[in-house]
Coordinates of C-alpha atoms in Angstrom, one line a residue:
Chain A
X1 CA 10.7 10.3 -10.5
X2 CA 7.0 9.7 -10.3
X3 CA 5.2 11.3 -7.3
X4 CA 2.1 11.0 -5.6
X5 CA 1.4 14.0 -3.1
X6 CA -2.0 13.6 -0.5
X7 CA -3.6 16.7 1.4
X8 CA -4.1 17.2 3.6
X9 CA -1.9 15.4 5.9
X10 CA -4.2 15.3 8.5
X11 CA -8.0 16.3 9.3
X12 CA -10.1 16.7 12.2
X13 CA -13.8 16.5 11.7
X14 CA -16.6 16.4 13.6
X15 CA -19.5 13.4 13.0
X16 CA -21.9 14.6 10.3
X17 CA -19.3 16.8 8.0
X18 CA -18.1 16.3 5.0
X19 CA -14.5 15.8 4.1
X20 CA -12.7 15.9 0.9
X21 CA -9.5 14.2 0.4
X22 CA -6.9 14.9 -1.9
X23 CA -4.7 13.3 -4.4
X24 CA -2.6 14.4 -7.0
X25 CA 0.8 12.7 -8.7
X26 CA 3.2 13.5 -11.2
X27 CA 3.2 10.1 -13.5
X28 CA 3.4 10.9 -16.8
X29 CA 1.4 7.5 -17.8
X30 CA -0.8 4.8 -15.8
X31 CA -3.4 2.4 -15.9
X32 CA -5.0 3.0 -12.9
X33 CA -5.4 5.3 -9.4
X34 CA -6.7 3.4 -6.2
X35 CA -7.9 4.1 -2.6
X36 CA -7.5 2.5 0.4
X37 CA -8.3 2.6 3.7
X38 CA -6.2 2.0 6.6
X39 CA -7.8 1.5 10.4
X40 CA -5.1 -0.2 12.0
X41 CA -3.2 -2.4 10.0
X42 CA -3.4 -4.0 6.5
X43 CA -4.9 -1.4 3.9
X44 CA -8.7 -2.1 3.0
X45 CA -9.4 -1.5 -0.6
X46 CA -12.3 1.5 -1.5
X47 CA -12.3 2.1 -5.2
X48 CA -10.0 1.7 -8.2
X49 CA -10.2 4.4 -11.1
X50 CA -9.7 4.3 -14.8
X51 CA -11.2 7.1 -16.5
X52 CA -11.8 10.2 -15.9
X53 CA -14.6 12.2 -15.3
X54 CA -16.2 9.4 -14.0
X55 CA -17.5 9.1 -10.2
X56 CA -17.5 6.0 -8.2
X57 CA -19.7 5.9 -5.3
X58 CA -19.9 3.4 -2.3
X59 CA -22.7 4.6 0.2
X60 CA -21.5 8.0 1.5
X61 CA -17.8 7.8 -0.1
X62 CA -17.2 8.6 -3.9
X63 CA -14.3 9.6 -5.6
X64 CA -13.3 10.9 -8.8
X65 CA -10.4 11.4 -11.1
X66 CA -9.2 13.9 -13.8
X67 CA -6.7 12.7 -16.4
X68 CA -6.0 16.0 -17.4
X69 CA -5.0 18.3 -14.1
X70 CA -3.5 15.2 -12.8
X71 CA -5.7 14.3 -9.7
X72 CA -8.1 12.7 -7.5
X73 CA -10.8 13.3 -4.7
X74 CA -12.2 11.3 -1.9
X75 CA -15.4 12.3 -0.7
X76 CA -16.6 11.8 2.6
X77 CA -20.3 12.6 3.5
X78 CA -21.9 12.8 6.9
X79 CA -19.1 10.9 8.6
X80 CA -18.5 8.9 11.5
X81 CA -16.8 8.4 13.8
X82 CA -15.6 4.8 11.8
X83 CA -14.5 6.6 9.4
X84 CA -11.4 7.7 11.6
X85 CA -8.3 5.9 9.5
X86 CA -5.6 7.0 7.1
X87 CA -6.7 7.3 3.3
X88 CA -4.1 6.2 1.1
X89 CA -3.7 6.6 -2.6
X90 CA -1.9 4.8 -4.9
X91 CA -1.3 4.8 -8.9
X92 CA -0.5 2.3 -10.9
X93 CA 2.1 3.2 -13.8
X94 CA 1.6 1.8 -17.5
X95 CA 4.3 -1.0 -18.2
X96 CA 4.9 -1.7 -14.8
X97 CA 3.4 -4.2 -12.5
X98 CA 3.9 -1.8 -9.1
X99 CA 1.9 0.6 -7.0
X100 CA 3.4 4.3 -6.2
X101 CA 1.8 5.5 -2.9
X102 CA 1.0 8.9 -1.2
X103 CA 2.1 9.5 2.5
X104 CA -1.9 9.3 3.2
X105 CA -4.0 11.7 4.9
X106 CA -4.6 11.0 8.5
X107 CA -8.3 11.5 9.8
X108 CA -9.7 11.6 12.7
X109 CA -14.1 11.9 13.2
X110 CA -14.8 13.2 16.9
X111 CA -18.4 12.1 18.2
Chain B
X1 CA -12.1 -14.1 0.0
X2 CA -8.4 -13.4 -1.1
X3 CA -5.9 -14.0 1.7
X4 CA -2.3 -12.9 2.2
X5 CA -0.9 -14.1 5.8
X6 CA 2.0 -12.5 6.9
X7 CA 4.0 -15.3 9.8
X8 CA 4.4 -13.0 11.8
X9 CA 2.5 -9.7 13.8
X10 CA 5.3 -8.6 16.0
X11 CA 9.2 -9.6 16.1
X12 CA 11.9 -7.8 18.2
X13 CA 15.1 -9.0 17.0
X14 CA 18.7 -7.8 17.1
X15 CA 21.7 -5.8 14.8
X16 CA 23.3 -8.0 12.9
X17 CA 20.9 -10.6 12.7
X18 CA 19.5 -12.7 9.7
X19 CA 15.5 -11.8 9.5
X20 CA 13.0 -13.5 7.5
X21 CA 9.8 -12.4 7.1
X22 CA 7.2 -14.4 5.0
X23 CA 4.3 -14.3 3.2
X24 CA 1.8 -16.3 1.4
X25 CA -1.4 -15.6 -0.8
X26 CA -4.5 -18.0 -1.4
X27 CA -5.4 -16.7 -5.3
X28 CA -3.0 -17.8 -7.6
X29 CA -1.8 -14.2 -7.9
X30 CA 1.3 -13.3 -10.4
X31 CA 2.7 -10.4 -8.6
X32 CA 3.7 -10.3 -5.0
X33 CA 4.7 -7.1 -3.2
X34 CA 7.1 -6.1 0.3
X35 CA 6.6 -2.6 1.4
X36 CA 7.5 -0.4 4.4
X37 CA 5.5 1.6 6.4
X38 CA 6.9 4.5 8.3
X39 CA 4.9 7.7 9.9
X40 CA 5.3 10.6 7.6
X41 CA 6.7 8.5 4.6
X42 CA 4.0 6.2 3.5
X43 CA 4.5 3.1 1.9
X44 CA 7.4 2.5 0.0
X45 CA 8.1 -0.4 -2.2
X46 CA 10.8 -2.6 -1.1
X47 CA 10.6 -5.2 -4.0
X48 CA 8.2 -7.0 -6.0
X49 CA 8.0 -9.9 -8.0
X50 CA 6.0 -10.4 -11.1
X51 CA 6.4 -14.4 -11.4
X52 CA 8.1 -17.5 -9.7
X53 CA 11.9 -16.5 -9.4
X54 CA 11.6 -13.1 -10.6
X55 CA 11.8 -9.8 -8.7
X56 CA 12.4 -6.2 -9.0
X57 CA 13.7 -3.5 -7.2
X58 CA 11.7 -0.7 -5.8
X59 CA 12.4 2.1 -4.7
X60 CA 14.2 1.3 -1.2
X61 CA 16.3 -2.4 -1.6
X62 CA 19.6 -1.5 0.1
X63 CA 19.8 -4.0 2.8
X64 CA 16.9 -6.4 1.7
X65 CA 16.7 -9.4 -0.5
X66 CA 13.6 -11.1 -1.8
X67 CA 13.0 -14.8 -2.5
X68 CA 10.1 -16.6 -4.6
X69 CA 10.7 -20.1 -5.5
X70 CA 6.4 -20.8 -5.4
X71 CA 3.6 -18.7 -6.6
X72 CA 1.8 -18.4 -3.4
X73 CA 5.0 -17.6 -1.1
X74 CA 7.2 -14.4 -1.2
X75 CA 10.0 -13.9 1.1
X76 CA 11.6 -10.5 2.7
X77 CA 15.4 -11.4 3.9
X78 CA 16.8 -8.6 6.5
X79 CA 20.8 -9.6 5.4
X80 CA 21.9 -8.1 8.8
X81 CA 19.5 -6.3 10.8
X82 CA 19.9 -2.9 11.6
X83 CA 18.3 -0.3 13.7
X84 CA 17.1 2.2 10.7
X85 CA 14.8 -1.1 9.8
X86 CA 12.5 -0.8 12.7
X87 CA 9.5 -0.5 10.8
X88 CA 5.9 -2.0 9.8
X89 CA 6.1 -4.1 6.8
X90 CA 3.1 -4.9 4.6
X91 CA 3.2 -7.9 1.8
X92 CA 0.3 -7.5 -0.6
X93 CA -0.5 -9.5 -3.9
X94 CA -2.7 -8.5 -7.3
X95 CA -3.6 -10.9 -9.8
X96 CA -1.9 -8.5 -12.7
X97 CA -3.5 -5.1 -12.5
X98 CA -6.1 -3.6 -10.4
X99 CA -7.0 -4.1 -6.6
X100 CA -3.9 -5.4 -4.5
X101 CA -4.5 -7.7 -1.2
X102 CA -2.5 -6.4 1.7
X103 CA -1.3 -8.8 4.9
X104 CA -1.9 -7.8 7.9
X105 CA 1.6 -6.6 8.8
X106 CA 4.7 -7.2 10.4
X107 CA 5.6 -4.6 12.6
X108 CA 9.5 -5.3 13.1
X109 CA 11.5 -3.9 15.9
X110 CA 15.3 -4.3 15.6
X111 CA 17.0 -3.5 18.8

């Protein structure tokens, strides 16, 4: 069964450190690996992922994947307190239409 | 801007009960998504559809059924309500592969 494991399960930070998020899965093929963001209720998309070896960077988050050990990392620098949400990951399987997501890592920024 | 409405924020309804739960998306997307959101579990996929009429299980559809007789409008049917459902559930739509669009959520309380 195809399995997409987050760590850690939660983080507490203060404003100005820099978090790194974890994400790793057990699909044996996909098309894709996304991040989203979730504040209080629907997901907010961050980044989608195709290749590895390859960083995407939006202002002070990035992220990168490796095909090859079978994970991904989100970078968070200096953050904020706005940055406080759950972080979820979520692959998308070759020959499948669906999305397989992680339980999500829970943070919390304290001014 | 893609939308996906969900009809509803908040419902409180009782066992046994017939529960629909609806959802429409503004961009002509193909597939259409239910998932359910519980602390410590994630989101897990209820059932999908990839086209008009056509759905799939996921990986939790004891209990639910799904209905999609138009392209913008997927329905989640709660057969007979019961207390283990008491959950948040998320619709979300992609136009084939890549970013999905989540709603807003139903957070569903069965008493």
């Amino acid at each position: 069964e195809d399995k997409v494991v987050q760590s850690p399960l939660s983080l507490v930070v203060h404003e100005g450190d820099t978090v790194t998020l974890n994400c790793s899965y057990e699909v044996t093929n996909f098309r894709s690996l996304l991040w989203y963001k979730q504040e209080k209720k629907a997901p907010t998309f961050l980044f989608m992922l195709t290749s590895s070896g390859i960083e995407k960077k939006s202002g002070r988050l990035s992220s990168i994947l490796d095909k090859k050990e079978l994970f991904s990392i989100l970078n968070i620098t200096a953050t904020q307190t706005g940055d406080s949400a759950v972080y979820l990951c979520a692959w998308e399987p070759s020959g499948t239409y669906k999305y397989i997501f992680g339980t999500g890592t829970r943070l919390k920024v304290l001014a | 801007d893609v939308k996906v409405t969900q009809s509803s924020r908040y419902l409180v309804k009782r066992t046994g009960e017939k529960v629909f739960l609806e959802c429409v998306q503004d961009m002509d997307h193909e597939n259409m998504f239910w998932y359910r959101q519980d602390p410590g579990l994630g989101l897990r996929l209820i059932y999908f559809s990839y086209d008009v009429k056509m759905k799939e299980k996921g990986d939790i559809p004891e209990g639910y059924s799904v209905s999609r007789e138009k392209k913008e409008r997927f329905s989640l049917i709660l057969e007979s309500a019961s207390t283990n459902q008491t959950s948040m559930y998320l619709c979300a739509s992609s136009p084939g592969t890549g970013e999905a669009f989540f709603g807003q959520g139903t957070r569903l309380t069965v008493v």
